[in-house]
Short mmCIF file of C-alpha atoms in Angstrom, two decimals:
data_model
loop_
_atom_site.label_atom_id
_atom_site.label_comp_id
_atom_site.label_asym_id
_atom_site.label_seq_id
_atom_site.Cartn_x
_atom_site.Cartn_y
_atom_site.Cartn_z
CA UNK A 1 97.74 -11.48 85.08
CA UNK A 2 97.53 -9.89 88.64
CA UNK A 3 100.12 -10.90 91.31
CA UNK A 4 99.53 -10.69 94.74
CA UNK A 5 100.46 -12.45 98.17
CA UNK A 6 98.55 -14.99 100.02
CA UNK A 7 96.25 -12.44 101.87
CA UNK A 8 94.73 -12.51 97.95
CA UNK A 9 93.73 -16.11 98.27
CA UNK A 10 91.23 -15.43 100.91
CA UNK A 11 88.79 -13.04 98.77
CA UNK A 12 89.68 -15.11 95.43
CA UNK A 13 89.39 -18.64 96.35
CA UNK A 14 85.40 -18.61 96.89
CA UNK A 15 84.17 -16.36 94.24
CA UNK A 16 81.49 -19.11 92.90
CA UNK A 17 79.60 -21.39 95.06
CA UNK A 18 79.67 -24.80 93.15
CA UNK A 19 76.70 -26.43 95.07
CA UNK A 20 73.15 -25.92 94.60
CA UNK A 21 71.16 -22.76 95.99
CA UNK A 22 70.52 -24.53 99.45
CA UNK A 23 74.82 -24.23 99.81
CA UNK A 24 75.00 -22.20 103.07
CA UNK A 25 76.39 -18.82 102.55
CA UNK A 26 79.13 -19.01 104.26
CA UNK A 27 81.29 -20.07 102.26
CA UNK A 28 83.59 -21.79 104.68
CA UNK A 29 85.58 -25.04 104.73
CA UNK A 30 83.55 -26.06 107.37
CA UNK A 31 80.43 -25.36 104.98
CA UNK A 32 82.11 -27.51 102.07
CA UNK A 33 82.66 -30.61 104.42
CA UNK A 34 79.27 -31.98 104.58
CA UNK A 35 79.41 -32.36 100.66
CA UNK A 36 82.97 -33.68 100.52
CA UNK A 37 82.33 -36.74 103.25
CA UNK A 38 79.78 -37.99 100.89
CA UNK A 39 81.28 -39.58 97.87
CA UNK A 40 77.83 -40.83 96.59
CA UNK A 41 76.75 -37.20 95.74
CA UNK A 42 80.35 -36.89 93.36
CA UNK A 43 77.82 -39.52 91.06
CA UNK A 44 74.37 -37.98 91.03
CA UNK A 45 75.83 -34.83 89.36
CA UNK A 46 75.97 -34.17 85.77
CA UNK A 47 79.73 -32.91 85.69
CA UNK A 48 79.06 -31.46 82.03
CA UNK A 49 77.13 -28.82 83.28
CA UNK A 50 80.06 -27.67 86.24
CA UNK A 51 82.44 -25.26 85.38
CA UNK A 52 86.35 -25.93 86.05
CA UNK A 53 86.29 -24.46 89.38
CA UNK A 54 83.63 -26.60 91.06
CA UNK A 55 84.89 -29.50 89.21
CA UNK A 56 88.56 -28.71 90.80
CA UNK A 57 87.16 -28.53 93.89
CA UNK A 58 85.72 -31.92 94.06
CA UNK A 59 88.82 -32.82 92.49
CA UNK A 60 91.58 -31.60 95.01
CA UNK A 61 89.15 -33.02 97.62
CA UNK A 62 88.93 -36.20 96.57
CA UNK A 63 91.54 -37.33 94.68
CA UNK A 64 94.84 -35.25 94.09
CA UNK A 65 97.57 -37.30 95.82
CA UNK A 66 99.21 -34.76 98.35
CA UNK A 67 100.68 -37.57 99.96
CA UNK A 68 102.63 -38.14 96.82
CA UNK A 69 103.46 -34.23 96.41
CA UNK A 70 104.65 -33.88 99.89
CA UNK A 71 107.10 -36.80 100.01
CA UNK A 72 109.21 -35.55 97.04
CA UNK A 73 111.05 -33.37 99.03
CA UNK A 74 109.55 -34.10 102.56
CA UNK A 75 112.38 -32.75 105.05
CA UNK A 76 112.67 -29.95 103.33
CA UNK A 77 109.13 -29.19 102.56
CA UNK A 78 108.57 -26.07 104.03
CA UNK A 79 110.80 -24.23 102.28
CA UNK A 80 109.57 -25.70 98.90
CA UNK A 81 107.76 -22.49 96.57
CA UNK A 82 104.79 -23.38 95.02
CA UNK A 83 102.66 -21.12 92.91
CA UNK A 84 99.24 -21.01 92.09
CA UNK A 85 97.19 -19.63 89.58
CA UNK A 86 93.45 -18.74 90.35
CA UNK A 87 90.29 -18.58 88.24
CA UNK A 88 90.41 -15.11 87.93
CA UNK A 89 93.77 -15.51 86.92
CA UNK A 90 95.48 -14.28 89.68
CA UNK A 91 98.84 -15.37 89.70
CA UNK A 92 100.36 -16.09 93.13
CA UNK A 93 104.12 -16.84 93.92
CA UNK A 94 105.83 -17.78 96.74
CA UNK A 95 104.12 -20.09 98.78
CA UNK A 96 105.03 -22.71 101.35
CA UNK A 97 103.33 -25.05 103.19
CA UNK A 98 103.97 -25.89 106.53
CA UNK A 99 103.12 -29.83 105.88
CA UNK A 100 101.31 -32.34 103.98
CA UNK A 101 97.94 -31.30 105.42
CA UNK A 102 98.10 -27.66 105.19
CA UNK A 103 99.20 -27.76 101.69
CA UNK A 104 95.36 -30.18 101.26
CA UNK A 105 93.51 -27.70 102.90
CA UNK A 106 94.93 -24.75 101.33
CA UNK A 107 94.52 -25.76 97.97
CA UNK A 108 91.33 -26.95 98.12
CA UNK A 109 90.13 -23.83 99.69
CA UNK A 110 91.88 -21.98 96.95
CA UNK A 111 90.75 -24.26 93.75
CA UNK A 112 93.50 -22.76 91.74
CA UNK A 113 93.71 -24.06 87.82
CA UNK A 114 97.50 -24.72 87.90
CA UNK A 115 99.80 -25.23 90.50
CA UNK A 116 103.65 -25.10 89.93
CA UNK A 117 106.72 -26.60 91.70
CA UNK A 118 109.95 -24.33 92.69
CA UNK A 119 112.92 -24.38 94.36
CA UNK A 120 114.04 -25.19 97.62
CA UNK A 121 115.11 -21.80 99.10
CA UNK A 122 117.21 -21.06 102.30
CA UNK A 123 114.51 -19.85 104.10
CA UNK A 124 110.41 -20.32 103.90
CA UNK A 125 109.13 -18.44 100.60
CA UNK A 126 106.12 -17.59 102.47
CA UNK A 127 108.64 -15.27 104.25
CA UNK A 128 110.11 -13.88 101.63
CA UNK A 129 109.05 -10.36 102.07
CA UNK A 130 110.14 -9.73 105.29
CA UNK A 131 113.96 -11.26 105.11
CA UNK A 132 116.97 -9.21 103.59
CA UNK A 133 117.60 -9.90 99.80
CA UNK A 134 120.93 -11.88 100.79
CA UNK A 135 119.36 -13.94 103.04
CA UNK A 136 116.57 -15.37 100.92
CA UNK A 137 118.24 -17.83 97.31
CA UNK A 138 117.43 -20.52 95.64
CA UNK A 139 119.51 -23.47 96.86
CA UNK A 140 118.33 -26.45 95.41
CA UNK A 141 116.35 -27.52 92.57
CA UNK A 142 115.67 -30.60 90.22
CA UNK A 143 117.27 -30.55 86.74
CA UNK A 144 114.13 -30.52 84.88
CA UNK A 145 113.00 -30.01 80.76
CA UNK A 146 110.27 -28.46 78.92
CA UNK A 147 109.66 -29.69 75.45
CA UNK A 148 106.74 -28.18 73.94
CA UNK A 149 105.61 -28.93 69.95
CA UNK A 150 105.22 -25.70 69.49
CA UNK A 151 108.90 -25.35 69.20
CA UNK A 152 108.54 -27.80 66.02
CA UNK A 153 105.82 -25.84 64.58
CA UNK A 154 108.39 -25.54 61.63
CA UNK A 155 108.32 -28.89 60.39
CA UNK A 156 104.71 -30.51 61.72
CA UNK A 157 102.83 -30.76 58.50
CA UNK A 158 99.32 -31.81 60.58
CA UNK A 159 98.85 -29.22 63.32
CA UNK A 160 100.12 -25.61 64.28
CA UNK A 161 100.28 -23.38 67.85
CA UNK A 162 98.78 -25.22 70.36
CA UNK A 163 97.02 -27.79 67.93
CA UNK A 164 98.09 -31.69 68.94
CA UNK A 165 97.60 -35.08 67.64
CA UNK A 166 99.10 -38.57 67.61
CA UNK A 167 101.22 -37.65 64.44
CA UNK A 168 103.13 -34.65 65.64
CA UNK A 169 103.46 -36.33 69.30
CA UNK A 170 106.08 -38.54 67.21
CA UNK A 171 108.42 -35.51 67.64
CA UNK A 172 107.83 -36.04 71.63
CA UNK A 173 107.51 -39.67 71.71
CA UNK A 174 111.80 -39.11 69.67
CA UNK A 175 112.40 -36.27 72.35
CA UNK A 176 111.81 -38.78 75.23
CA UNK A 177 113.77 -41.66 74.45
CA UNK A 178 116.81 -39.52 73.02
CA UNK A 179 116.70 -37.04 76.29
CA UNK A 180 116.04 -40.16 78.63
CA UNK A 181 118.74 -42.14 77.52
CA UNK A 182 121.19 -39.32 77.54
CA UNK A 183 120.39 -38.66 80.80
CA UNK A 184 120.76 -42.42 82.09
CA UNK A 185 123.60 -43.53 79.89
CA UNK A 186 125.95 -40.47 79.95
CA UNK A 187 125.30 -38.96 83.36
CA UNK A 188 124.39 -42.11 85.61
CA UNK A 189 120.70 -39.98 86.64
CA UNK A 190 118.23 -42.78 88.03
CA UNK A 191 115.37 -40.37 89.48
CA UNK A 192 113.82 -39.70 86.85
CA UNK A 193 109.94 -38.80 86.16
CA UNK A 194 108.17 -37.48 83.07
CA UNK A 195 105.21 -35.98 83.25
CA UNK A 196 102.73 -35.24 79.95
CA UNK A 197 102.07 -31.41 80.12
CA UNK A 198 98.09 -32.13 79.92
CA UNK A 199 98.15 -30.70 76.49
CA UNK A 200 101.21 -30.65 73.48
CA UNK A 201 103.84 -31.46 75.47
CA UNK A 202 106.15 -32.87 78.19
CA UNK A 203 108.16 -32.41 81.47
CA UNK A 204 111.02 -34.46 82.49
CA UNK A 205 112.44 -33.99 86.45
CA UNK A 206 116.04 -35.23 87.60
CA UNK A 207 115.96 -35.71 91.44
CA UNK A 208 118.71 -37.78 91.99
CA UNK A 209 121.09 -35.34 94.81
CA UNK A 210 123.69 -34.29 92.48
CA UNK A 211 120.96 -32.82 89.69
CA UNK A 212 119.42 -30.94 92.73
CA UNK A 213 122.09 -29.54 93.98
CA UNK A 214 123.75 -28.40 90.60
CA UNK A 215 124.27 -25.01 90.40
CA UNK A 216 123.08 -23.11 87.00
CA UNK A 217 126.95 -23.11 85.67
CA UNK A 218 126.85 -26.93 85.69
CA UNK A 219 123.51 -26.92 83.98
CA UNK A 220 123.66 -24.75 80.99
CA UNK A 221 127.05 -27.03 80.98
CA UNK A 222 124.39 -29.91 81.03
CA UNK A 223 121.99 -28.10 78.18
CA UNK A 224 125.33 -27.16 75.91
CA UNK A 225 126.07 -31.21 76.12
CA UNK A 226 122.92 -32.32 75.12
CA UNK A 227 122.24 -29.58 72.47
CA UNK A 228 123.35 -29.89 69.00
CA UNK A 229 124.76 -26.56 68.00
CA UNK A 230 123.14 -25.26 65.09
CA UNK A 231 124.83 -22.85 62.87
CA UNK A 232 122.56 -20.98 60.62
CA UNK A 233 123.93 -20.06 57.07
CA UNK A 234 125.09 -22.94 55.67
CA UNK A 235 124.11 -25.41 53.35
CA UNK A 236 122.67 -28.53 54.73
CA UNK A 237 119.77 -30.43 54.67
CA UNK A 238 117.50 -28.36 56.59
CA UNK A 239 119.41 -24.81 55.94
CA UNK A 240 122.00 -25.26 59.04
CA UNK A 241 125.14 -26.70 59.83
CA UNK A 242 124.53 -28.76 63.10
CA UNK A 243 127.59 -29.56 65.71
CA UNK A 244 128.49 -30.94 69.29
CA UNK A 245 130.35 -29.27 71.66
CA UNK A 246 133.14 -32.19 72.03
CA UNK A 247 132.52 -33.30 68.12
CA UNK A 248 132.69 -32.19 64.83
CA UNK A 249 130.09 -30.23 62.29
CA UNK A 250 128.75 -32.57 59.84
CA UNK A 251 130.16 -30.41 57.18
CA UNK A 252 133.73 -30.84 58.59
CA UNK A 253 133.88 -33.99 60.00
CA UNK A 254 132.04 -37.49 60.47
CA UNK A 255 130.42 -36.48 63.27
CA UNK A 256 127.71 -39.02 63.44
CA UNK A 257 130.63 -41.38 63.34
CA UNK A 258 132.51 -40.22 65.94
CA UNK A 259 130.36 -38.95 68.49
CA UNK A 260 128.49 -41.75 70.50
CA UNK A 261 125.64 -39.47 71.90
CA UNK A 262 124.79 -38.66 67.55
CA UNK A 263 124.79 -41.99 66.65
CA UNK A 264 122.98 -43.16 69.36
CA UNK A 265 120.26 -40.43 68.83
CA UNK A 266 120.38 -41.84 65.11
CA UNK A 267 119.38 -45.42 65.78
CA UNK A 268 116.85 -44.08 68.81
CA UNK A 269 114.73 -42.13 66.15
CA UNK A 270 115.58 -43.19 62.83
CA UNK A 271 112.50 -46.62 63.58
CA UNK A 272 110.07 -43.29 64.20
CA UNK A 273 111.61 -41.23 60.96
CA UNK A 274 110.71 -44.21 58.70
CA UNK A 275 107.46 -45.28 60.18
CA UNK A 276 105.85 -42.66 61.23
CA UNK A 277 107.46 -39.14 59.79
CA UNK A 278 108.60 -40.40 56.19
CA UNK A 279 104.90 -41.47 55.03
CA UNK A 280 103.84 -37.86 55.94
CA UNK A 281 106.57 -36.29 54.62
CA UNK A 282 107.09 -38.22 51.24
CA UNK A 283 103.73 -39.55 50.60
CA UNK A 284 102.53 -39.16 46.76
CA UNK A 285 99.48 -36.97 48.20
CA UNK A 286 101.46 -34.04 48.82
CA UNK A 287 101.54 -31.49 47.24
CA UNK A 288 105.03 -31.10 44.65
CA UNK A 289 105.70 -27.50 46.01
CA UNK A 290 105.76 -29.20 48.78
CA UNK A 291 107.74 -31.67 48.81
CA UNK A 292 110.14 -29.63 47.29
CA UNK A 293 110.80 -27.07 50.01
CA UNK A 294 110.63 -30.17 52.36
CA UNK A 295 113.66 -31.86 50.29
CA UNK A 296 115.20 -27.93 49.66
CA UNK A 297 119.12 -28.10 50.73
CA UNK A 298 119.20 -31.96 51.29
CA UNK A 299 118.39 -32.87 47.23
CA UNK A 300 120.42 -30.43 44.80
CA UNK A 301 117.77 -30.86 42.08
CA UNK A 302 114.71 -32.06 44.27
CA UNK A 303 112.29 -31.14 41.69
CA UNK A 304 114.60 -33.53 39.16
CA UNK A 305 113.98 -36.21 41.68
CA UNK A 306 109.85 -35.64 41.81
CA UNK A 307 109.76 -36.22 38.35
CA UNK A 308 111.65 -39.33 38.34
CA UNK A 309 109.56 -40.81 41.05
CA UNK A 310 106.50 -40.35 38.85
CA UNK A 311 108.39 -41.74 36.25
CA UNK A 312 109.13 -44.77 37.77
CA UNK A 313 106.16 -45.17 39.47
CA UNK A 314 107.60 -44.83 43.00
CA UNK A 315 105.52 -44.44 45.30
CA UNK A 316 106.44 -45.71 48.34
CA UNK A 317 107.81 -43.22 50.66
CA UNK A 318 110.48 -45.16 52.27
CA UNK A 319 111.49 -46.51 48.77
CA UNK A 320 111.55 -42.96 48.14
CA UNK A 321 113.40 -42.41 50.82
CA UNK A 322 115.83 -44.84 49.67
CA UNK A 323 116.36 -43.12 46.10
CA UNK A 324 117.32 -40.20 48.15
CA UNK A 325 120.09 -41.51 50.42
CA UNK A 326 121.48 -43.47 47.72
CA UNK A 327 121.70 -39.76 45.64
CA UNK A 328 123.62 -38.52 48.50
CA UNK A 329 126.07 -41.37 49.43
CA UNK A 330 126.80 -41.24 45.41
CA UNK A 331 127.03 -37.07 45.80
CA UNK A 332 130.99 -36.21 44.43
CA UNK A 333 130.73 -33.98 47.37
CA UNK A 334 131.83 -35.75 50.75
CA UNK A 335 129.89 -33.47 53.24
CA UNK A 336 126.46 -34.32 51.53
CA UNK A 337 126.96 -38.31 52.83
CA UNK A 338 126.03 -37.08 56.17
CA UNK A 339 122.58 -34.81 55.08
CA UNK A 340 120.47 -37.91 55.39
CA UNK A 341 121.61 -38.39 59.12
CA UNK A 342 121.16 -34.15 59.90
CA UNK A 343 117.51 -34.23 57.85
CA UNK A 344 116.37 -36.71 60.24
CA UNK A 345 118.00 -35.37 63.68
CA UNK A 346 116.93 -31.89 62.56
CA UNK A 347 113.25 -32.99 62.98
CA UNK A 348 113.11 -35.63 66.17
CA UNK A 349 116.09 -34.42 68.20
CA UNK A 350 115.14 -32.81 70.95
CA UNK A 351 114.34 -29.14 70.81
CA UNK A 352 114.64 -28.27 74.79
CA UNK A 353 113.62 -24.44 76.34
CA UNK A 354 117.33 -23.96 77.94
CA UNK A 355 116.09 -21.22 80.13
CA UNK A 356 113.82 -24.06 81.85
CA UNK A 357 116.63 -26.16 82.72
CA UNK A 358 119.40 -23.45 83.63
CA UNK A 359 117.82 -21.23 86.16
CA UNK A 360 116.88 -22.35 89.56
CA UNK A 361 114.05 -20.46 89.94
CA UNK A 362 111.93 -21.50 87.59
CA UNK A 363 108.72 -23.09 88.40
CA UNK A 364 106.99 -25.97 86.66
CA UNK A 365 103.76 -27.55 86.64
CA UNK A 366 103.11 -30.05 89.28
CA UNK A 367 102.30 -33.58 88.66
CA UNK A 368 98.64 -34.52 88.85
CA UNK A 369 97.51 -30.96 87.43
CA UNK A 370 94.72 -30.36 85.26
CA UNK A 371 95.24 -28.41 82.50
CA UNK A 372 92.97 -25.63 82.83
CA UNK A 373 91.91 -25.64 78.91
CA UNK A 374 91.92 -29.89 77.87
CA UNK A 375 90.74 -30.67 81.13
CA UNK A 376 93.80 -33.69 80.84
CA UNK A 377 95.27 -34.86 84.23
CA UNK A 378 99.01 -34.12 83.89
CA UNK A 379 99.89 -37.76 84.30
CA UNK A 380 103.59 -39.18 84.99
CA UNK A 381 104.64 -41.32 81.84
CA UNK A 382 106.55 -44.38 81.63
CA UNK A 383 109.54 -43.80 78.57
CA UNK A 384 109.92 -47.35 78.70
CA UNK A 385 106.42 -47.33 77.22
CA UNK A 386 106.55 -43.91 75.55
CA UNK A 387 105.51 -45.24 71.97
CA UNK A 388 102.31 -46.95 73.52
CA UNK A 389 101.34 -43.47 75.30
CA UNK A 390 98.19 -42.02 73.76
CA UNK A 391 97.66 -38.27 75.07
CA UNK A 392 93.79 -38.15 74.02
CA UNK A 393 93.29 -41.31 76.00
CA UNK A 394 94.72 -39.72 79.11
CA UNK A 395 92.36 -39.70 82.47
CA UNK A 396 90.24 -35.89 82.43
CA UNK A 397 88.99 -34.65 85.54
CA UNK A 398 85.14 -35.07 84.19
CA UNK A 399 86.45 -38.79 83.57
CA UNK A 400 87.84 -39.29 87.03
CA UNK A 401 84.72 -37.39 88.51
CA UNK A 402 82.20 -39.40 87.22
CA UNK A 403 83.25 -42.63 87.95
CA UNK A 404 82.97 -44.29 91.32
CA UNK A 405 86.17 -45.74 90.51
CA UNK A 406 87.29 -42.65 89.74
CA UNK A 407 90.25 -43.19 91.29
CA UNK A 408 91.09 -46.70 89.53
CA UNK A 409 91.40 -44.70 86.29
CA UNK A 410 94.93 -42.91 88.54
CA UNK A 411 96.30 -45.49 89.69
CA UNK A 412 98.61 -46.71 86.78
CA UNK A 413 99.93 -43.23 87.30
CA UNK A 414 100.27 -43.01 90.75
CA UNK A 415 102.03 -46.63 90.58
CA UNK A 416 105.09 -44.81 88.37
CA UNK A 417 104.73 -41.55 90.59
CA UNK A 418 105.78 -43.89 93.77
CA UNK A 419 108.73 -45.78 91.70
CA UNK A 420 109.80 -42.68 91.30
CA UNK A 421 109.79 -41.58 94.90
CA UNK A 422 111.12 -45.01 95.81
CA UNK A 423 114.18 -44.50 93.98
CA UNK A 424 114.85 -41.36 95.80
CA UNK A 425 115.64 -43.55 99.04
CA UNK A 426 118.45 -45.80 97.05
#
């Protein structure tokens, strides 16, 4: 991927004319204007036949909400980075915009497939080049996560890499509601959006003023408190010991007992262990090798257990389930009481990128993006609702551009993007 300033977006940003062959050659804003002022022509075009760029274009002219974008951070706008990446995938850092309607005009000159969010630095990033090293940092920045299925690529049964569908997005649907209640519950956030990623995964932003201004000490102290610890070795249900930093492993102590943020994780995801994980996990379709290496460290003689489950017919996978907890609360050995609990965190606690969250000047995708390969909007999700999101049902930018009410098909989304920028003023 090729870096290179702004003077790059000039010669990159109009590499394909997207109108017919009577588009004048100049290929000016001024030239584009005639076509954007008349929304009729958005519907006489079969958008099927468009590539992503011209699509994008009608799409940043039309209906990206700048307005939103801009009043996130709107005093201190113009010394907000952004990045974009290009068609040609040029990749271009350090931008600023000097308001609301340069930022519109810019990008829709520029038609880039992704644009990313930064920090706030102490002077305009646009400017970077010419200041002294000392004189240009990061100096604030929301707390934000990354949690990406590929991460749980060890335990999804269905899909692999950057495969996706509505049975491994149970591991994100368990992410959201463990992460968003930590976040609410232990450290009194209230600005708080999530975003889907447009593809396998989601983004969570903290924005209340003490996230922002949090300095990357306090949050890797933030990412150590919300981790469980994993120590690899030892015997356990999944082949590691798991921990908290202010409790106990489960091999040494009752931590899911005595440590409120575990138990609470416990009865947030066990409803989505049993009702949507166990009948893929334990059904009597798969495979006995299988099921085997699944139950490998939690069962001491999981084969043993197969065996008597064809014996006595069961087949139910949550009766199954029961034959298995009721082995280990029976165990002789103390420390296998608590496997049931670590088998079950091990797969739908949340498995967060900690470099994300720590540094300050790392960039993430904006809200409203379209990802470049699904063609999904990168919509803001309710975690309220989080069990009732669908990610193949999401609006796509040849849904949204074919529609006169294109625009109707956003506005659930921009409705939760504006309670979110609402409760930045309380």
């Amino acid at each position: 991927m090729q870096a290179t300033g702004m003077e790059g977006i000039e010669a990159a940003a109009f590499q394909h004319n997207w109108a017919s062959s009577s588009t004048p050659s100049d290929p000016s804003p001024t030239a584009m204007t005639p076509v954007v002022a008349r929304p009729n022509e958005f519907l006489m075009m079969d958008y099927s036949q468009l590539d992503m760029e011209e699509c994008l274009l009608m799409f940043y002219s039309k209906f990206y909400p700048f307005d939103r974008i801009y009043r996130v951070k709107g005093p201190y706008f113009t010394r907000r980075e952004f990045s974009m990446t290009l068609a040609n995938q040029t990749y271009i850092r350090f931008l600023s915009f000097l308001g609301e309607a340069d930022m519109r005009e810019r990008i829709v000159q520029a038609k880039p497939i992704k644009i990313d969010i930064g920090a706030i630095y102490s002077a305009r990033p646009s400017e970077k080049k010419s200041l002294m090293p000392a004189s240009f940092s990061a100096i604030e920045r929301e707390l934000v996560f990354d949690i990406d299925l590929t991460d749980y690529d060890d335990i999804r049964k269905c899909c692999q890499n950057k495969k996706m569908c509505i049975k491994c997005w149970q591991y994100i649907v368990a992410a959201v509601k463990v992460l968003d209640a930590i976040l609410r519950m232990d450290f009194g956030f209230v600005s708080i959006l999530w975003v889907f990623s447009g593809r396998r995964g989601i983004h969570c932003w903290v924005a209340d003023k003490r996230a922002r201004t949090l300095d990357s000490g306090l949050r890797k102290a933030i990412v150590s408190y919300i981790e469980i610890s994993r120590s690899a070795g030892k015997t356990s249900g999944n082949g590691a010991n798991y921990s908290v930093s202010n409790g106990g492993s489960y091999n040494n102590s009752s931590a899911v007992e005595s440590h409120p943020m575990i138990k609470r994780a416990l009865s947030l995801v066990s409803p989505i262990f049993k009702q949507k994980i166990l009948p893929e996990l334990l059904s009597e379709d798969v495979e006995n090798t299988d099921l085997a290496t699944s139950l490998s460290g939690l069962c001491p003689a999981p084969n043993g257990l197969i065996e008597m489950w064809k014996k006595e017919k069961i087949c139910d996978p949550l009766e199954r389930w029961k034959t298995i907890v009721q082995q280990l609360c029976t165990s002789e050995k103390k420390q296998r009481s608590h496997l049931a609990e670590e088998f079950i965190l091990h797969r739908l606690y949340p498995r967060l990128d900690s470099n994300v969250s720590i540094g300050l000047n790392h960039l993430l995708k904006a809200p409203f993006c379209v990802h470049p390969d699904t063609g999904k909007i990168c919509v803001p999700i309710d975690p309220a609702l989080i069990d009732k999101f669908d990610p193949d049902m999401v609006p796509t930018i040849h849904s949204i551009l074919s529609k006169e009410n294109g625009s109707d098909h956003l506005q659930p989304y921009l409705l939760l993007m504006d309670q979110f920028l609402e409760s930045l003023n309380k």
